CSV table of N, CA and C in Angstrom, one decimal:
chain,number,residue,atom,x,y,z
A,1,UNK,N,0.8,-1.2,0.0
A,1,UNK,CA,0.0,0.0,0.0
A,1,UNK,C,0.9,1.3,0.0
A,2,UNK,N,2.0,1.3,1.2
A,2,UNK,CA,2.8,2.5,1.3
A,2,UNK,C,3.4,2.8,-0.2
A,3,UNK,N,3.7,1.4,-1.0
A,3,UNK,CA,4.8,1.7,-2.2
A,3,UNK,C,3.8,2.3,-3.3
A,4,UNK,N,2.6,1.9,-3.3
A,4,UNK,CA,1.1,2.1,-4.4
A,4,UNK,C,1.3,3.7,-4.3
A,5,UNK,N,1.4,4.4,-2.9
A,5,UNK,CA,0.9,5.5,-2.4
A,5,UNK,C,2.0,6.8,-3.0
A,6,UNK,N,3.6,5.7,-2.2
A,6,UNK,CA,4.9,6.6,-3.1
A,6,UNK,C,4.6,6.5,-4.3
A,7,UNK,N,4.6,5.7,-5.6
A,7,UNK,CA,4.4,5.4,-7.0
A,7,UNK,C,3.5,6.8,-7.5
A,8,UNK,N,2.1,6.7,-6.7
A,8,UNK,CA,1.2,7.5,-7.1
A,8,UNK,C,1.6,8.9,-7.0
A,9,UNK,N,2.3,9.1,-6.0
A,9,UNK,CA,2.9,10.6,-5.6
A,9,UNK,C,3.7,11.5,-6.4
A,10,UNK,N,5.1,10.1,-6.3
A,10,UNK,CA,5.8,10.3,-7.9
A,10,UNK,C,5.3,10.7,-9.2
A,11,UNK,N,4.4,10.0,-9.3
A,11,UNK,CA,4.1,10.0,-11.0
A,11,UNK,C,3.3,11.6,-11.0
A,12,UNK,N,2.3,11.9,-9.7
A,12,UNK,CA,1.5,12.7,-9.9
A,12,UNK,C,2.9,14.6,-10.2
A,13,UNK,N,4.0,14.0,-9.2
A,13,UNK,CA,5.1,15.3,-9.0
A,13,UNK,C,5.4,15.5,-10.9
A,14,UNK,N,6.2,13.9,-10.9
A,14,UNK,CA,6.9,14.3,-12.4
A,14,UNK,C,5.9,15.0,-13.4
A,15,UNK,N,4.2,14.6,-13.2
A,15,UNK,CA,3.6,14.9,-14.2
A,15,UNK,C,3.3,16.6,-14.4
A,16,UNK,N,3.1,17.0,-13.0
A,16,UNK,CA,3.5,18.4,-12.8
A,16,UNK,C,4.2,19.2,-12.8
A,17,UNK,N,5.7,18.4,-13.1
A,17,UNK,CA,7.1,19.0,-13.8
A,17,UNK,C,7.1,19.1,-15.0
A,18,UNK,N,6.4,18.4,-15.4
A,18,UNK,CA,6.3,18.4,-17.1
A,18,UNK,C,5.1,19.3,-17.9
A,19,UNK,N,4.4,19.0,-17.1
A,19,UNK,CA,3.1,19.9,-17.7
A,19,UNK,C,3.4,21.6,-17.8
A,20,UNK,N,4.3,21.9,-17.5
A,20,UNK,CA,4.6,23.4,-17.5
A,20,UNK,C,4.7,24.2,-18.5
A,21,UNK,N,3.7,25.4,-18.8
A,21,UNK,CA,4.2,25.7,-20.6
A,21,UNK,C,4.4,27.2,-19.9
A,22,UNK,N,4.9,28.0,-21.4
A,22,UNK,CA,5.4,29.3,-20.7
A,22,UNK,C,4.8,29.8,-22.1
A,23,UNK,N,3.8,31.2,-21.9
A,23,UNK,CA,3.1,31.7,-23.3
A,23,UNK,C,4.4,33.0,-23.5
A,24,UNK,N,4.5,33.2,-24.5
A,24,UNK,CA,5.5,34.5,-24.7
A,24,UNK,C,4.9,35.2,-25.9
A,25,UNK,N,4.9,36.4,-25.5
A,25,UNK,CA,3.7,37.7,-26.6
A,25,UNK,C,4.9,38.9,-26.6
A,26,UNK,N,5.2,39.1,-27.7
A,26,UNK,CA,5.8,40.4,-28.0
A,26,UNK,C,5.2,41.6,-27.3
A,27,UNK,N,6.3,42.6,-26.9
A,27,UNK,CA,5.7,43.7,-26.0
A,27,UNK,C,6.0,45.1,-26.9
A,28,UNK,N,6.7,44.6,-28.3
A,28,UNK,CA,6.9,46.3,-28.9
A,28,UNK,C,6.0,46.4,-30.0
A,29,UNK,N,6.6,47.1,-31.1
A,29,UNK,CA,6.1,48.0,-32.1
A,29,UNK,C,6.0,47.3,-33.7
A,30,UNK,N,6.7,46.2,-33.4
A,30,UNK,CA,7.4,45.7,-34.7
A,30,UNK,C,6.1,44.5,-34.8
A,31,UNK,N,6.5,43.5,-35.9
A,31,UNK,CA,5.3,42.2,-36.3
A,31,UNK,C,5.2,42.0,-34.6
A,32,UNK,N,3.7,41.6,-34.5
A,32,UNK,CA,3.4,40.5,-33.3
A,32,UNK,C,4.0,39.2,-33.2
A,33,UNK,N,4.5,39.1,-32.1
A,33,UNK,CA,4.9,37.4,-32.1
A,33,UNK,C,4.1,36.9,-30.8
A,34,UNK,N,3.6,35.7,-31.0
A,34,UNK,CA,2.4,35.2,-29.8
A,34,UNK,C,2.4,33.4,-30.2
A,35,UNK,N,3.3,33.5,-29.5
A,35,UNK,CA,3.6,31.4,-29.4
A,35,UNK,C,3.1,30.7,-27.6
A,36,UNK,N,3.3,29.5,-27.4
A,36,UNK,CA,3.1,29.2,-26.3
A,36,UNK,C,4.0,27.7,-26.2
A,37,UNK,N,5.3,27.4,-25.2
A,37,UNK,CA,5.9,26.3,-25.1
A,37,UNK,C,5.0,25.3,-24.2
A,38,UNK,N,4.8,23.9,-24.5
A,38,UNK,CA,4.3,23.1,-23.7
A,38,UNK,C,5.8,22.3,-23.5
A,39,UNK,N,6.0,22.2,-22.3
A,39,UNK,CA,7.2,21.5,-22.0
A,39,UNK,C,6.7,20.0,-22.1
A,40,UNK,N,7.8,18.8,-22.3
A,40,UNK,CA,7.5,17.6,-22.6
A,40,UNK,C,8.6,17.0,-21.7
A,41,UNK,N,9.7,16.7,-21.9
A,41,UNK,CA,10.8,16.2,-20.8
A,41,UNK,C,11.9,17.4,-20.3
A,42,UNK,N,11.7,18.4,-20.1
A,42,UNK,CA,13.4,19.4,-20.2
A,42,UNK,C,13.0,19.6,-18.3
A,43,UNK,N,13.9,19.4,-17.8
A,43,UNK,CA,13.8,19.6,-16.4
A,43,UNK,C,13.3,21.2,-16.5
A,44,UNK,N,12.3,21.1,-15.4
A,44,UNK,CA,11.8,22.4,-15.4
A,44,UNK,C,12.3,23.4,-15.2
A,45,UNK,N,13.8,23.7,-14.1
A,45,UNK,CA,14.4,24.9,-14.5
A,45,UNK,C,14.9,25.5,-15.3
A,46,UNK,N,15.7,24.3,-16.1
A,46,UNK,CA,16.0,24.8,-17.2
A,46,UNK,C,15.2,25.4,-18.3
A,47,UNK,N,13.8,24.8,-18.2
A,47,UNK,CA,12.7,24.9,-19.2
A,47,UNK,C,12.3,26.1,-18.9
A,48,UNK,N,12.3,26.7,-17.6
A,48,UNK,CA,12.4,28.1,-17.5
A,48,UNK,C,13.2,29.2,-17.6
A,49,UNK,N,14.5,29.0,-17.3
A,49,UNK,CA,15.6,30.2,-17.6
A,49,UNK,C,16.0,30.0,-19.0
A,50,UNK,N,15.7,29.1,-19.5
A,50,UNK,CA,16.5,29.1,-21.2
A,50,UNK,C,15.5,29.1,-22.4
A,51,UNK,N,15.1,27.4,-22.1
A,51,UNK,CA,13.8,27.1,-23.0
A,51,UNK,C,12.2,28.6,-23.1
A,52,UNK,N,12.3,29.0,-22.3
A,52,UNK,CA,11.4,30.0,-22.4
A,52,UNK,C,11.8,31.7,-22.2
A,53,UNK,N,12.9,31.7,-22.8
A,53,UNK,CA,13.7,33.2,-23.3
A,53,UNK,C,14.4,33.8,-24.7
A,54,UNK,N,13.5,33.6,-25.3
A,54,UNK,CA,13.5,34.0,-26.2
A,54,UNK,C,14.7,34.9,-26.4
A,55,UNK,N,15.9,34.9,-27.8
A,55,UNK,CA,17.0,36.0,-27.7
A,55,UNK,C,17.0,36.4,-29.1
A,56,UNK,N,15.7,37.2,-29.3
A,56,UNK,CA,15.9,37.8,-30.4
A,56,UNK,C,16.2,39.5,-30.6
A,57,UNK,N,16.9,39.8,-31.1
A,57,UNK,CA,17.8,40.8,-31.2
A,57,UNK,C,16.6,42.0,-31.6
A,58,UNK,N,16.6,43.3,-31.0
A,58,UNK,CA,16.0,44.0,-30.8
A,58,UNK,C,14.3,44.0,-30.7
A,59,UNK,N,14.4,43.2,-29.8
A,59,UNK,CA,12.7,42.4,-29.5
A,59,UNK,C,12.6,42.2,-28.2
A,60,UNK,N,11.4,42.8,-27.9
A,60,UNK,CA,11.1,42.3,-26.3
A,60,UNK,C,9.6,41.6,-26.0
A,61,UNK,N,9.9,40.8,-25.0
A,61,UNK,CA,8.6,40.0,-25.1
A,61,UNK,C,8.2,39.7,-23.2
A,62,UNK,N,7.1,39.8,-23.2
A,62,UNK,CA,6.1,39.4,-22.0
A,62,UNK,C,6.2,37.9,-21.8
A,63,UNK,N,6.4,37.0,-20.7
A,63,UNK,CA,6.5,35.5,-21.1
A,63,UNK,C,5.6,35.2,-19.5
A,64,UNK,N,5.0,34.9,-19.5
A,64,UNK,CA,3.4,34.0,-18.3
A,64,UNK,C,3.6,33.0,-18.2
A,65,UNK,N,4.0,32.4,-17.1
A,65,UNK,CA,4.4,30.6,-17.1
A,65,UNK,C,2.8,30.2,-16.8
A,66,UNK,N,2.4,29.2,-17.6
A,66,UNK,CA,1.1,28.7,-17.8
A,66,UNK,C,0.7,27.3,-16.9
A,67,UNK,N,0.1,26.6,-17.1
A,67,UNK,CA,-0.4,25.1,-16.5
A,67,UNK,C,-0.5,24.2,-17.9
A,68,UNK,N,-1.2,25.1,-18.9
A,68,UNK,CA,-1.0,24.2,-20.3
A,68,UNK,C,-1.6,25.7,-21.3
A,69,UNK,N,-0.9,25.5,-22.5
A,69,UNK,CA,-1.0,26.2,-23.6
A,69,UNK,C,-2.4,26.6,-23.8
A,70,UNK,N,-2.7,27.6,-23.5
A,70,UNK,CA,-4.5,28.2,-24.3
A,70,UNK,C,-4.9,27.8,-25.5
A,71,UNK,N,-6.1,27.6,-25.6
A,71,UNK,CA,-6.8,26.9,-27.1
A,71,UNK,C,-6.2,28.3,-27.9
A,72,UNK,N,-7.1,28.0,-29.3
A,72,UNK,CA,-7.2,28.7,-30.2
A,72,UNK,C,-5.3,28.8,-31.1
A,73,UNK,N,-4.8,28.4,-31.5
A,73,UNK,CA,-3.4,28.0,-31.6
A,73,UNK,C,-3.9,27.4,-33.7
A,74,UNK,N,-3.0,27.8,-34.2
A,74,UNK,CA,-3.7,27.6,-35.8
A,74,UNK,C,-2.5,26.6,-36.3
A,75,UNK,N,-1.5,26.4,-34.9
A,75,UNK,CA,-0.5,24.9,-35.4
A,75,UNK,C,0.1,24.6,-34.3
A,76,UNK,N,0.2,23.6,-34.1
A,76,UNK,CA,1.3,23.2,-33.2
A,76,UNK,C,2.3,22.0,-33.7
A,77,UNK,N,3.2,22.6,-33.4
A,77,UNK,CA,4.4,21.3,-33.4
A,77,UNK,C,4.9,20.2,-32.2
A,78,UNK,N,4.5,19.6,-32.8
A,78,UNK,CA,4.2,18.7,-30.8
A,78,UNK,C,5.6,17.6,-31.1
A,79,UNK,N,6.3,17.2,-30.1
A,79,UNK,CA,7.6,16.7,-30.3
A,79,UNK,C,8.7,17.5,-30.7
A,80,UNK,N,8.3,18.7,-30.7
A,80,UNK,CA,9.7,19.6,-31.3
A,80,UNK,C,11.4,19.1,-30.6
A,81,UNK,N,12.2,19.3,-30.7
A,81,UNK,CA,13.5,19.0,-30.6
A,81,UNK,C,14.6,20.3,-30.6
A,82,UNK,N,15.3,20.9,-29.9
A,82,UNK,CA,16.4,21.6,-30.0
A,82,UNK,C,17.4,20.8,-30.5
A,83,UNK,N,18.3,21.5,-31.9
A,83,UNK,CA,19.7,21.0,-32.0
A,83,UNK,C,20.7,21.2,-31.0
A,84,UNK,N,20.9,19.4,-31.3
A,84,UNK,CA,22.1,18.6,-30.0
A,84,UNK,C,21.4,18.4,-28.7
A,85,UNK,N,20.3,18.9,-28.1
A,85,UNK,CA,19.5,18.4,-27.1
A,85,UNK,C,18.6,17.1,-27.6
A,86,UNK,N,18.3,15.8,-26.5
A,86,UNK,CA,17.7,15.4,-26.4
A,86,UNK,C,15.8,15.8,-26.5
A,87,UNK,N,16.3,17.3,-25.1
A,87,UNK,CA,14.4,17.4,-25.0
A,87,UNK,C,13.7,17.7,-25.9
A,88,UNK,N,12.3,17.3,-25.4
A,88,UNK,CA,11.3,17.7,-26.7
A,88,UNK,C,10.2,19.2,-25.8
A,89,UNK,N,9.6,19.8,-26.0
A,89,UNK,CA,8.8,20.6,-25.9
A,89,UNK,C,7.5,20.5,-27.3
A,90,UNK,N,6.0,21.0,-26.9
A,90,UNK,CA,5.4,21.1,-28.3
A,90,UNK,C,5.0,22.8,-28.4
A,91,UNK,N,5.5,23.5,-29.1
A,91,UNK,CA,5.2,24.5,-29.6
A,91,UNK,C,3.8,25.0,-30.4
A,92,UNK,N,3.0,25.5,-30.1
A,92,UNK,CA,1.7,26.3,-30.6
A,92,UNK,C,1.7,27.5,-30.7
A,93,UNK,N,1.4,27.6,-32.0
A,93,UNK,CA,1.5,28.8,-32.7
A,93,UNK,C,0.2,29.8,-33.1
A,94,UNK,N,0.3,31.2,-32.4
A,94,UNK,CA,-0.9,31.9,-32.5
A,94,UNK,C,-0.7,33.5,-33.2
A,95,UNK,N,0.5,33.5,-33.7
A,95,UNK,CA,0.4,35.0,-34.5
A,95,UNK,C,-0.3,35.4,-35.5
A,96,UNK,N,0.2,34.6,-37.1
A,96,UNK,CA,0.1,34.6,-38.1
A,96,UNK,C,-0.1,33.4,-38.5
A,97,UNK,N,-1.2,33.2,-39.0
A,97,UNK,CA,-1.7,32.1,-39.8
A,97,UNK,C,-1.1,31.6,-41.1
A,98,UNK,N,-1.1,32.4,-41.7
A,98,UNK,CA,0.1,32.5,-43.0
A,98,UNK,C,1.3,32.2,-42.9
A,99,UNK,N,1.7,32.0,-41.5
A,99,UNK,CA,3.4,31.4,-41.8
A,99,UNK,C,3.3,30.2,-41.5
A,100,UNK,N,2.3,29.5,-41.2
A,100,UNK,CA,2.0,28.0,-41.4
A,100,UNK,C,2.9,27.2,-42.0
A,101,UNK,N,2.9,27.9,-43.6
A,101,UNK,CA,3.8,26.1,-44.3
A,101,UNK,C,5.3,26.6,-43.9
A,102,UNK,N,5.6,27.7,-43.5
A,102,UNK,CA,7.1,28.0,-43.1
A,102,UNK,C,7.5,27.4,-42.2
A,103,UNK,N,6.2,27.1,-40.9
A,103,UNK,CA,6.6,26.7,-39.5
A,103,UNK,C,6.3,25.1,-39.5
A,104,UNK,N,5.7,24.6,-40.3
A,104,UNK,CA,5.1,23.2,-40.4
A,104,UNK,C,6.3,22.5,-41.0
A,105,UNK,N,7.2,22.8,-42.6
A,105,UNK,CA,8.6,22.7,-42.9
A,105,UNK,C,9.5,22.8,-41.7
A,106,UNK,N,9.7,24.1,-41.2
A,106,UNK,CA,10.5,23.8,-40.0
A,106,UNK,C,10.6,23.2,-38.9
A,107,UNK,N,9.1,22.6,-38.5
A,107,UNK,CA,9.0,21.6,-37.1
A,107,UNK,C,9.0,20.4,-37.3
A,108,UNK,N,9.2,20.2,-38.7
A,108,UNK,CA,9.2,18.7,-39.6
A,108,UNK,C,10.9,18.0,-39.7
A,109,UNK,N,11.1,19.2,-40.2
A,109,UNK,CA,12.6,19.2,-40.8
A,109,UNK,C,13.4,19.6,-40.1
A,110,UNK,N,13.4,20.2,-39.2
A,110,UNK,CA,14.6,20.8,-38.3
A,110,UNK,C,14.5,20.5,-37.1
A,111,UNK,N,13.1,20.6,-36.2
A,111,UNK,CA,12.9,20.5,-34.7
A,111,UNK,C,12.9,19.1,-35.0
A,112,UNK,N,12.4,17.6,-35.8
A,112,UNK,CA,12.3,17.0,-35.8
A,112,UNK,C,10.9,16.5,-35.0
A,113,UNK,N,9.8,17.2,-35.3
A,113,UNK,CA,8.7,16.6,-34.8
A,113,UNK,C,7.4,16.8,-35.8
A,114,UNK,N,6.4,16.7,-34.6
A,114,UNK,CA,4.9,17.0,-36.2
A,114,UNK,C,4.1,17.7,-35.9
A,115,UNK,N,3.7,18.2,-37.2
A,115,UNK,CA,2.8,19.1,-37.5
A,115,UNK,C,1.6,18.8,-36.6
A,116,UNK,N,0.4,19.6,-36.4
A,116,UNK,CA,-0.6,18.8,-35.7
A,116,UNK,C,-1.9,20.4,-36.2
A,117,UNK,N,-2.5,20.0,-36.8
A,117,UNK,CA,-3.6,21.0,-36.2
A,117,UNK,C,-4.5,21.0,-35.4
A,118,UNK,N,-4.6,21.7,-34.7
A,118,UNK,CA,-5.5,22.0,-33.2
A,118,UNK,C,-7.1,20.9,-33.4
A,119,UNK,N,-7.4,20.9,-33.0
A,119,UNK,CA,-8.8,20.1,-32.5
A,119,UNK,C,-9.9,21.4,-32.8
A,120,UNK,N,-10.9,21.4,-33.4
A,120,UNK,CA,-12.0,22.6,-33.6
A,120,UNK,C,-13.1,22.5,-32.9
A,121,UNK,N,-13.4,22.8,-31.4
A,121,UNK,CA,-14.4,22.5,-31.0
A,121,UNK,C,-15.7,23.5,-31.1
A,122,UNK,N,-16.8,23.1,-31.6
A,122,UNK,CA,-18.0,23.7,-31.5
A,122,UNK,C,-19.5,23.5,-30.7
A,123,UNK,N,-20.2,24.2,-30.7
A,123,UNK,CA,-21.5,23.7,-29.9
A,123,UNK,C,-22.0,22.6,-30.0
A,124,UNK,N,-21.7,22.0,-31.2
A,124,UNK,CA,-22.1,20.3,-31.2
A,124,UNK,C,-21.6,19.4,-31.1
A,125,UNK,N,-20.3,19.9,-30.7
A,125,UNK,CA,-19.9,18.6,-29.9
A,125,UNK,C,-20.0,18.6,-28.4
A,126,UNK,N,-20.2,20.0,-27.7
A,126,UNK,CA,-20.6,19.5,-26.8
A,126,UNK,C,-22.3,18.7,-26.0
């Protein structure tokens, strides 16, 4: 029973380590950028001081550590992959609709994971 109870504890911690996503929204003047990281295996601190810091050169951005990525997302790359890392994160994407086949090529080909489009839910399904 004790070991059922540790098992259950564990599983419930790690699952809470992992479920961590961080939304990041552009805060200036230039194109909007508005993505959201669902973390998958990257220990969580690092998932937060690195994986969710964006270092783009004269760009500043707002970043909200979340519980899970907000609907409404027009792609996600789920299994994404950094070069030379192991971890995966899934990436959902809410700026621009139109850079779709740029980002769907790139989460294919380069992050090493898949395309996915979002789930459409309406009044009839519920």
């Amino acid at each position: 029973m004790n070991r059922c109870l540790l098992f259950l504890t564990l599983l419930l911690i790690t699952t809470a380590a992992h479920s961590a996503a961080c939304l990041i929204e552009s805060n200036d003047d230039q194109v909007p950028i508005r993505l959201c990281q669902q973390n998958i295996n990257i220990p969580p601190q690092l998932f937060q001081d690195s994986f969710c810091q964006p270092q783009i050169a004269e760009r500043s951005f707002d970043i909200q550590f979340v519980d899970a990525c907000p609907e409404g997302a027009y792609g996600i790359c789920t299994g994404a992959r950094s070069e030379g890392v192991a971890y995966r994160q899934s990436i959902h994407y809410y700026s621009e609709p139109g850079d779709a086949p740029v980002l769907k090529a790139y989460c294919e080909q380069f992050s090493n994971g898949q395309w996915q489009l979002p789930e459409i839910h309406s009044d009839k399904d519920q």
